[in-house]
Amino acid sequence: MTGAPGPGRSLGLDTLVRLKRDRRSTLAGVAGGSFPVPEGMTAPLGCDAVAVPARLGPLVVPRLPRVGCVYADGTHWWWIVPSDSDDALTWPAPADYGPGAPLPRTARLIHRPEGTVPYTPPIPLYLALCRVTGTTPEWSRPLSA
Protein backbone atom coordinates (compact mmCIF):
# COMPACT_ATOMS: atom_id res chain seq x y z
CA MET A 1 0.00 0.00 0.00
CA THR A 2 1.35 3.43 -0.90
CA GLY A 3 0.39 7.02 -0.21
CA ALA A 4 0.28 9.24 2.83
CA PRO A 5 0.04 7.60 6.22
CA GLY A 6 -3.44 7.45 7.67
CA PRO A 7 -4.65 6.76 11.16
CA GLY A 8 -2.59 4.01 12.72
CA ARG A 9 0.19 4.21 10.08
CA SER A 10 3.63 5.66 10.65
CA LEU A 11 6.26 7.12 8.37
CA GLY A 12 9.32 5.02 7.60
CA LEU A 13 12.89 6.26 7.94
CA ASP A 14 13.32 6.50 4.15
CA THR A 15 10.24 8.70 3.91
CA LEU A 16 11.40 10.95 6.74
CA VAL A 17 14.83 11.43 5.16
CA ARG A 18 13.24 12.21 1.77
CA LEU A 19 10.87 14.73 3.37
CA LYS A 20 13.77 16.40 5.18
CA ARG A 21 15.74 16.68 1.93
CA ASP A 22 12.70 17.99 0.04
CA ARG A 23 12.14 20.63 2.73
CA ARG A 24 15.79 21.70 2.60
CA SER A 25 15.68 21.98 -1.19
CA THR A 26 12.58 24.15 -0.97
CA LEU A 27 14.14 26.39 1.69
CA ALA A 28 17.36 26.73 -0.30
CA GLY A 29 15.37 27.90 -3.32
CA VAL A 30 13.68 30.57 -1.23
CA ALA A 31 17.03 31.71 0.22
CA GLY A 32 18.27 32.90 -3.16
CA GLY A 33 19.46 29.98 -5.19
CA SER A 34 22.30 27.54 -4.93
CA PHE A 35 25.65 26.86 -6.48
CA PRO A 36 25.88 26.18 -10.19
CA VAL A 37 27.21 22.72 -11.00
CA PRO A 38 30.19 23.27 -13.31
CA GLU A 39 29.78 21.91 -16.82
CA GLY A 40 30.56 18.20 -17.01
CA MET A 41 29.94 17.63 -13.29
CA THR A 42 27.04 15.94 -11.52
CA ALA A 43 25.88 16.15 -7.92
CA PRO A 44 24.22 12.78 -7.26
CA LEU A 45 24.11 13.32 -3.48
CA GLY A 46 22.69 16.83 -3.58
CA CYS A 47 24.71 19.83 -2.44
CA ASP A 48 25.23 21.82 0.70
CA ALA A 49 27.99 24.33 1.35
CA VAL A 50 30.31 25.11 4.24
CA ALA A 51 31.32 28.77 4.37
CA VAL A 52 34.32 30.15 6.27
CA PRO A 53 35.95 33.56 6.42
CA ALA A 54 38.36 34.00 3.50
CA ARG A 55 41.37 34.25 5.84
CA LEU A 56 40.85 30.59 6.85
CA GLY A 57 40.54 29.15 3.33
CA PRO A 58 44.27 28.95 2.56
CA LEU A 59 44.88 27.32 5.97
CA VAL A 60 42.31 24.57 5.31
CA VAL A 61 43.27 23.55 1.76
CA PRO A 62 46.62 21.85 2.53
CA ARG A 63 44.94 19.76 5.25
CA LEU A 64 42.48 18.12 2.85
CA PRO A 65 43.08 14.87 0.95
CA ARG A 66 40.71 16.06 -1.81
CA VAL A 67 39.39 19.52 -2.54
CA GLY A 68 36.10 19.69 -4.38
CA CYS A 69 34.53 22.80 -5.84
CA VAL A 70 35.44 25.89 -3.87
CA TYR A 71 33.77 29.24 -4.43
CA ALA A 72 34.96 32.55 -3.04
CA ASP A 73 34.32 36.25 -2.91
CA GLY A 74 36.31 38.85 -1.00
CA THR A 75 35.00 37.75 2.39
CA HIS A 76 34.23 34.00 2.36
CA TRP A 77 35.16 30.67 0.84
CA TRP A 78 32.48 27.97 0.28
CA TRP A 79 33.23 24.25 0.03
CA ILE A 80 30.62 22.07 -1.67
CA VAL A 81 29.74 18.97 0.35
CA PRO A 82 27.07 16.28 -0.08
CA SER A 83 23.62 17.12 1.28
CA ASP A 84 23.04 16.38 4.95
CA SER A 85 26.73 16.61 5.87
CA ASP A 86 25.56 18.37 9.01
CA ASP A 87 23.59 15.41 10.37
CA ALA A 88 24.83 14.67 13.90
CA LEU A 89 27.63 17.22 13.42
CA THR A 90 28.00 20.77 14.63
CA TRP A 91 30.44 22.63 12.39
CA PRO A 92 32.96 24.75 14.33
CA ALA A 93 32.54 28.52 14.49
CA PRO A 94 33.04 30.60 12.45
CA ALA A 95 32.02 28.04 9.80
CA ASP A 96 28.48 28.39 8.51
CA TYR A 97 26.66 25.38 7.08
CA GLY A 98 24.29 26.14 4.19
CA PRO A 99 21.72 23.52 3.17
CA GLY A 100 21.15 23.64 -0.57
CA ALA A 101 24.50 25.40 -1.07
CA PRO A 102 23.21 28.97 -1.19
CA LEU A 103 25.94 31.23 -2.55
CA PRO A 104 25.90 34.98 -3.12
CA ARG A 105 25.96 36.15 -6.72
CA THR A 106 29.45 37.56 -6.11
CA ALA A 107 30.96 34.11 -5.41
CA ARG A 108 33.19 32.70 -8.15
CA LEU A 109 34.62 29.23 -8.66
CA ILE A 110 38.26 29.27 -7.52
CA HIS A 111 38.89 25.51 -7.52
CA ARG A 112 37.44 22.78 -9.68
CA PRO A 113 38.50 19.20 -8.95
CA GLU A 114 39.39 16.54 -11.47
CA GLY A 115 36.52 14.19 -12.19
CA THR A 116 32.79 14.65 -12.31
CA VAL A 117 31.71 15.24 -8.69
CA PRO A 118 32.01 18.62 -6.93
CA TYR A 119 32.36 17.41 -3.35
CA THR A 120 34.99 17.98 -0.72
CA PRO A 121 34.78 15.03 1.71
CA PRO A 122 32.92 16.44 4.73
CA ILE A 123 34.73 14.62 7.57
CA PRO A 124 38.25 15.71 6.49
CA LEU A 125 36.85 19.24 5.95
CA TYR A 126 35.30 19.20 9.43
CA LEU A 127 38.58 18.01 10.99
CA ALA A 128 40.63 20.61 9.07
CA LEU A 129 38.27 23.36 10.22
CA CYS A 130 38.48 22.11 13.82
CA ARG A 131 42.27 22.20 13.56
CA VAL A 132 42.56 25.73 12.15
CA THR A 133 39.94 27.11 14.57
CA GLY A 134 41.35 25.34 17.64
CA THR A 135 38.06 23.47 18.19
CA THR A 136 37.93 19.97 19.66
CA PRO A 137 35.97 17.64 17.35
CA GLU A 138 32.53 16.96 18.72
CA TRP A 139 33.10 13.23 19.20
CA SER A 140 36.28 13.89 21.24
CA ARG A 141 34.59 16.09 23.84
CA PRO A 142 33.81 14.64 27.27
CA LEU A 143 30.21 13.65 27.92
CA SER A 144 28.29 15.67 30.48
CA ALA A 145 27.14 13.77 33.52
Coordinates of N, CA and C in Angstrom, one line a residue:
M1 N 0.8 -1.2 0.0 CA 0.0 0.0 0.0 C 0.9 1.2 0.0
T2 N 0.6 2.2 -0.8 CA 1.3 3.4 -0.9 C 0.5 4.6 -0.5
G3 N 1.1 5.8 -0.5 CA 0.4 7.0 -0.2 C 0.7 7.5 1.2
A4 N 0.0 8.6 1.5 CA 0.3 9.2 2.8 C -0.2 8.4 4.0
P5 N 0.5 8.4 5.1 CA 0.0 7.6 6.2 C -1.3 8.1 6.7
G6 N -2.1 7.1 7.1 CA -3.4 7.4 7.7 C -3.4 7.1 9.1
P7 N -4.6 7.1 9.7 CA -4.6 6.8 11.2 C -4.0 5.4 11.4
G8 N -3.2 5.3 12.4 CA -2.6 4.0 12.7 C -1.4 3.7 11.9
R9 N -1.0 4.5 10.9 CA 0.2 4.2 10.1 C 1.3 5.2 10.5
S10 N 2.5 4.8 10.3 CA 3.6 5.7 10.6 C 4.5 5.8 9.4
L11 N 5.3 6.9 9.5 CA 6.3 7.1 8.4 C 7.5 6.3 8.6
G12 N 8.1 5.8 7.5 CA 9.3 5.0 7.6 C 10.5 6.0 7.6
L13 N 11.7 5.5 7.9 CA 12.9 6.3 7.9 C 13.2 6.8 6.6
D14 N 13.1 6.0 5.5 CA 13.3 6.5 4.1 C 12.4 7.7 3.8
T15 N 11.2 7.6 4.2 CA 10.2 8.7 3.9 C 10.6 10.0 4.7
L16 N 11.0 9.8 5.9 CA 11.4 11.0 6.7 C 12.6 11.6 6.2
V17 N 13.6 10.9 5.7 CA 14.8 11.4 5.2 C 14.5 12.2 3.9
R18 N 13.6 11.6 3.0 CA 13.2 12.2 1.8 C 12.5 13.5 2.1
L19 N 11.6 13.5 3.0 CA 10.9 14.7 3.4 C 11.8 15.8 3.9
K20 N 12.8 15.4 4.7 CA 13.8 16.4 5.2 C 14.6 17.0 4.0
R21 N 15.0 16.2 3.1 CA 15.7 16.7 1.9 C 14.9 17.6 1.1
D22 N 13.6 17.2 0.8 CA 12.7 18.0 0.0 C 12.5 19.4 0.7
R23 N 12.3 19.4 2.0 CA 12.1 20.6 2.7 C 13.4 21.5 2.6
R24 N 14.6 20.9 2.7 CA 15.8 21.7 2.6 C 15.9 22.3 1.2
S25 N 15.6 21.5 0.2 CA 15.7 22.0 -1.2 C 14.7 23.2 -1.4
T26 N 13.5 23.1 -0.8 CA 12.6 24.2 -1.0 C 13.1 25.4 -0.3
L27 N 13.6 25.2 0.9 CA 14.1 26.4 1.7 C 15.3 27.0 1.0
A28 N 16.2 26.2 0.4 CA 17.4 26.7 -0.3 C 16.9 27.6 -1.5
G29 N 15.9 27.1 -2.2 CA 15.4 27.9 -3.3 C 14.9 29.2 -2.9
V30 N 14.2 29.3 -1.7 CA 13.7 30.6 -1.2 C 14.8 31.5 -0.8
A31 N 15.9 30.9 -0.3 CA 17.0 31.7 0.2 C 17.8 32.4 -0.9
G32 N 17.6 32.2 -2.1 CA 18.3 32.9 -3.2 C 19.1 32.1 -4.1
G33 N 18.8 30.8 -4.2 CA 19.5 30.0 -5.2 C 20.6 29.2 -4.6
S34 N 21.2 28.4 -5.4 CA 22.3 27.5 -4.9 C 23.4 27.5 -6.0
F35 N 24.5 26.8 -5.6 CA 25.6 26.9 -6.5 C 25.4 26.2 -7.8
P36 N 26.0 26.8 -8.9 CA 25.9 26.2 -10.2 C 26.9 25.0 -10.4
V37 N 26.3 23.9 -10.7 CA 27.2 22.7 -11.0 C 28.0 23.0 -12.2
P38 N 29.4 23.0 -12.1 CA 30.2 23.3 -13.3 C 29.9 22.3 -14.4
E39 N 30.0 22.7 -15.7 CA 29.8 21.9 -16.8 C 30.6 20.6 -16.7
G40 N 29.9 19.5 -17.0 CA 30.6 18.2 -17.0 C 30.6 17.5 -15.6
M41 N 30.0 18.2 -14.6 CA 29.9 17.6 -13.3 C 28.5 17.3 -12.9
T42 N 28.3 16.3 -12.0 CA 27.0 15.9 -11.5 C 27.1 16.0 -10.0
A43 N 26.0 16.1 -9.4 CA 25.9 16.1 -7.9 C 24.8 15.1 -7.5
P44 N 25.2 13.8 -7.5 CA 24.2 12.8 -7.3 C 23.7 12.7 -5.8
L45 N 24.5 13.3 -4.9 CA 24.1 13.3 -3.5 C 23.5 14.6 -3.0
G46 N 23.2 15.5 -4.0 CA 22.7 16.8 -3.6 C 23.9 17.7 -3.1
C47 N 23.6 18.9 -2.8 CA 24.7 19.8 -2.4 C 24.3 20.7 -1.3
D48 N 25.3 20.8 -0.4 CA 25.2 21.8 0.7 C 26.6 22.5 0.6
A49 N 26.7 23.6 1.4 CA 28.0 24.3 1.4 C 28.4 24.7 2.8
V50 N 29.7 24.7 3.0 CA 30.3 25.1 4.2 C 31.1 26.4 3.9
A51 N 30.7 27.5 4.6 CA 31.3 28.8 4.4 C 32.2 29.1 5.5
V52 N 33.4 29.7 5.2 CA 34.3 30.1 6.3 C 34.9 31.5 5.8
P53 N 35.3 32.3 6.8 CA 35.9 33.6 6.4 C 37.1 33.3 5.5
A54 N 37.3 34.2 4.5 CA 38.4 34.0 3.5 C 39.8 33.8 4.1
R55 N 40.0 34.4 5.2 CA 41.4 34.2 5.8 C 41.7 32.8 6.2
L56 N 40.6 32.0 6.5 CA 40.9 30.6 6.9 C 41.0 29.6 5.7
G57 N 40.5 30.0 4.5 CA 40.5 29.2 3.3 C 41.9 28.6 3.0
P58 N 42.9 29.5 2.9 CA 44.3 28.9 2.6 C 44.9 28.1 3.7
L59 N 44.4 28.2 4.9 CA 44.9 27.3 6.0 C 44.2 25.9 5.9
V60 N 43.0 25.8 5.4 CA 42.3 24.6 5.3 C 42.8 23.7 4.1
V61 N 43.0 24.3 3.0 CA 43.3 23.6 1.8 C 44.4 22.5 1.9
P62 N 45.6 22.9 2.5 CA 46.6 21.9 2.5 C 46.3 20.7 3.5
R63 N 45.3 20.8 4.3 CA 44.9 19.8 5.2 C 43.9 18.8 4.7
L64 N 43.5 19.0 3.4 CA 42.5 18.1 2.8 C 43.1 17.1 1.9
P65 N 42.6 15.9 1.9 CA 43.1 14.9 0.9 C 42.5 15.1 -0.4
R66 N 41.3 15.7 -0.5 CA 40.7 16.1 -1.8 C 39.9 17.4 -1.6
V67 N 40.1 18.3 -2.6 CA 39.4 19.5 -2.5 C 38.4 19.5 -3.7
G68 N 37.1 19.6 -3.4 CA 36.1 19.7 -4.4 C 36.0 21.1 -4.9
C69 N 34.8 21.4 -5.4 CA 34.5 22.8 -5.8 C 34.6 23.8 -4.7
V70 N 35.3 24.8 -4.9 CA 35.4 25.9 -3.9 C 35.1 27.2 -4.6
Y71 N 34.2 27.9 -3.9 CA 33.8 29.2 -4.4 C 34.2 30.3 -3.4
A72 N 34.5 31.5 -3.9 CA 35.0 32.6 -3.0 C 34.5 33.9 -3.5
D73 N 34.4 34.8 -2.6 CA 34.3 36.2 -2.9 C 35.4 36.9 -2.0
G74 N 35.3 38.2 -1.8 CA 36.3 38.9 -1.0 C 36.3 38.5 0.5
T75 N 35.1 38.0 1.0 CA 35.0 37.7 2.4 C 34.9 36.3 2.8
H76 N 34.4 35.4 2.0 CA 34.2 34.0 2.4 C 34.7 33.0 1.3
W77 N 35.0 31.8 1.7 CA 35.2 30.7 0.8 C 34.1 29.7 1.2
W78 N 33.5 29.0 0.1 CA 32.5 28.0 0.3 C 33.0 26.7 -0.3
W79 N 32.9 25.6 0.5 CA 33.2 24.2 0.0 C 31.9 23.5 -0.2
I80 N 31.8 22.8 -1.3 CA 30.6 22.1 -1.7 C 30.8 20.7 -1.1
V81 N 29.8 20.3 -0.3 CA 29.7 19.0 0.4 C 28.4 18.3 0.0
P82 N 28.3 17.0 0.2 CA 27.1 16.3 -0.1 C 26.0 16.8 0.9
S83 N 24.7 16.7 0.4 CA 23.6 17.1 1.3 C 23.6 16.3 2.6
D84 N 23.2 17.0 3.6 CA 23.0 16.4 4.9 C 24.4 16.1 5.6
S85 N 25.4 16.8 5.2 CA 26.7 16.6 5.9 C 26.8 17.3 7.2
D86 N 25.6 17.8 7.7 CA 25.6 18.4 9.0 C 24.8 17.5 10.0
D87 N 24.3 16.3 9.5 CA 23.6 15.4 10.4 C 24.5 14.9 11.5
A88 N 24.1 15.1 12.7 CA 24.8 14.7 13.9 C 26.2 15.3 14.0
L89 N 26.3 16.5 13.4 CA 27.6 17.2 13.4 C 27.4 18.7 13.5
T90 N 28.1 19.3 14.5 CA 28.0 20.8 14.6 C 29.3 21.3 14.1
W91 N 29.2 22.1 13.0 CA 30.4 22.6 12.4 C 31.0 23.7 13.3
P92 N 32.3 23.8 13.4 CA 33.0 24.8 14.3 C 32.8 26.2 13.9
A93 N 32.6 27.1 14.8 CA 32.5 28.5 14.5 C 33.9 28.9 14.1
P94 N 34.0 29.8 13.1 CA 33.0 30.6 12.5 C 32.5 30.0 11.2
A95 N 32.6 28.7 11.0 CA 32.0 28.0 9.8 C 30.5 28.2 9.8
D96 N 29.9 28.3 8.6 CA 28.5 28.4 8.5 C 28.0 27.4 7.5
Y97 N 27.1 26.5 7.9 CA 26.7 25.4 7.1 C 25.4 25.8 6.3
G98 N 25.4 25.7 5.0 CA 24.3 26.1 4.2 C 23.6 25.0 3.4
P99 N 22.5 24.5 3.9 CA 21.7 23.5 3.2 C 21.3 24.1 1.8
G100 N 21.5 23.2 0.8 CA 21.2 23.6 -0.6 C 22.2 24.5 -1.2
A101 N 23.3 24.7 -0.5 CA 24.5 25.4 -1.1 C 24.1 26.8 -1.6
P102 N 23.5 27.6 -0.7 CA 23.2 29.0 -1.2 C 24.5 29.8 -1.2
L103 N 24.7 30.4 -2.4 CA 25.9 31.2 -2.5 C 25.5 32.6 -3.0
P104 N 26.2 33.6 -2.6 CA 25.9 35.0 -3.1 C 26.3 35.1 -4.6
R105 N 25.7 36.0 -5.3 CA 26.0 36.1 -6.7 C 27.4 36.6 -7.0
T106 N 28.1 37.1 -6.0 CA 29.5 37.6 -6.1 C 30.5 36.4 -6.0
A107 N 30.0 35.2 -5.6 CA 31.0 34.1 -5.4 C 31.4 33.6 -6.8
R108 N 32.6 33.3 -6.9 CA 33.2 32.7 -8.1 C 33.9 31.4 -7.9
L109 N 33.9 30.5 -8.8 CA 34.6 29.2 -8.7 C 36.1 29.5 -8.7
I110 N 36.8 29.1 -7.6 CA 38.3 29.3 -7.5 C 39.0 27.9 -7.6
H111 N 38.3 26.8 -7.4 CA 38.9 25.5 -7.5 C 37.9 24.5 -8.1
R112 N 38.3 23.8 -9.1 CA 37.4 22.8 -9.7 C 38.3 21.5 -9.6
P113 N 37.7 20.4 -9.0 CA 38.5 19.2 -9.0 C 38.5 18.4 -10.3
E114 N 39.4 17.5 -10.4 CA 39.4 16.5 -11.5 C 38.2 15.7 -11.3
G115 N 37.6 15.1 -12.3 CA 36.5 14.2 -12.2 C 35.2 14.9 -12.4
T116 N 34.1 14.2 -12.0 CA 32.8 14.7 -12.3 C 31.9 15.0 -11.1
V117 N 32.5 14.9 -9.9 CA 31.7 15.2 -8.7 C 32.3 16.4 -8.0
P118 N 31.5 17.4 -7.5 CA 32.0 18.6 -6.9 C 32.4 18.6 -5.5
Y119 N 32.3 17.4 -4.8 CA 32.4 17.4 -3.4 C 33.8 17.4 -2.8
T120 N 33.9 18.1 -1.6 CA 35.0 18.0 -0.7 C 34.5 17.0 0.3
P121 N 35.3 16.0 0.7 CA 34.8 15.0 1.7 C 34.5 15.8 3.0
P122 N 33.3 15.6 3.6 CA 32.9 16.4 4.7 C 33.7 16.1 6.0
I123 N 34.0 14.9 6.3 CA 34.7 14.6 7.6 C 36.1 15.2 7.6
P124 N 36.9 15.0 6.5 CA 38.3 15.7 6.5 C 38.1 17.2 6.5
L125 N 37.1 17.8 5.9 CA 36.9 19.2 6.0 C 36.5 19.7 7.4
Y126 N 35.7 18.9 8.0 CA 35.3 19.2 9.4 C 36.6 19.2 10.3
L127 N 37.4 18.1 10.2 CA 38.6 18.0 11.0 C 39.6 19.1 10.7
A128 N 39.7 19.5 9.4 CA 40.6 20.6 9.1 C 40.1 21.9 9.7
L129 N 38.8 22.1 9.6 CA 38.3 23.4 10.2 C 38.4 23.4 11.7
C130 N 38.2 22.2 12.4 CA 38.5 22.1 13.8 C 39.9 22.5 14.1
R131 N 40.8 22.0 13.3 CA 42.3 22.2 13.6 C 42.6 23.7 13.4
V132 N 42.2 24.3 12.4 CA 42.6 25.7 12.1 C 41.8 26.7 13.1
T133 N 40.7 26.3 13.6 CA 39.9 27.1 14.6 C 40.2 26.8 16.0
G134 N 41.0 25.7 16.3 CA 41.4 25.3 17.6 C 40.2 24.7 18.4
T135 N 39.3 24.1 17.6 CA 38.1 23.5 18.2 C 38.3 22.0 18.3
T136 N 37.9 21.4 19.5 CA 37.9 20.0 19.7 C 36.8 19.3 18.9
P137 N 37.1 18.3 18.1 CA 36.0 17.6 17.3 C 34.9 17.2 18.3
E138 N 33.7 17.3 17.9 CA 32.5 17.0 18.7 C 32.6 15.6 19.4
W139 N 33.1 14.6 18.7 CA 33.1 13.2 19.2 C 34.2 13.0 20.2
S140 N 35.2 14.0 20.3 CA 36.3 13.9 21.2 C 36.0 14.6 22.6
R141 N 34.9 15.3 22.6 CA 34.6 16.1 23.8 C 34.1 15.2 24.9
P142 N 34.3 15.5 26.2 CA 33.8 14.6 27.3 C 32.3 14.7 27.4
L143 N 31.7 13.6 27.7 CA 30.2 13.6 27.9 C 29.8 14.3 29.2
S144 N 28.8 15.0 29.2 CA 28.3 15.7 30.5 C 27.6 14.6 31.3
A145 N 27.8 14.8 32.6 CA 27.1 13.8 33.5 C 25.7 14.1 33.8

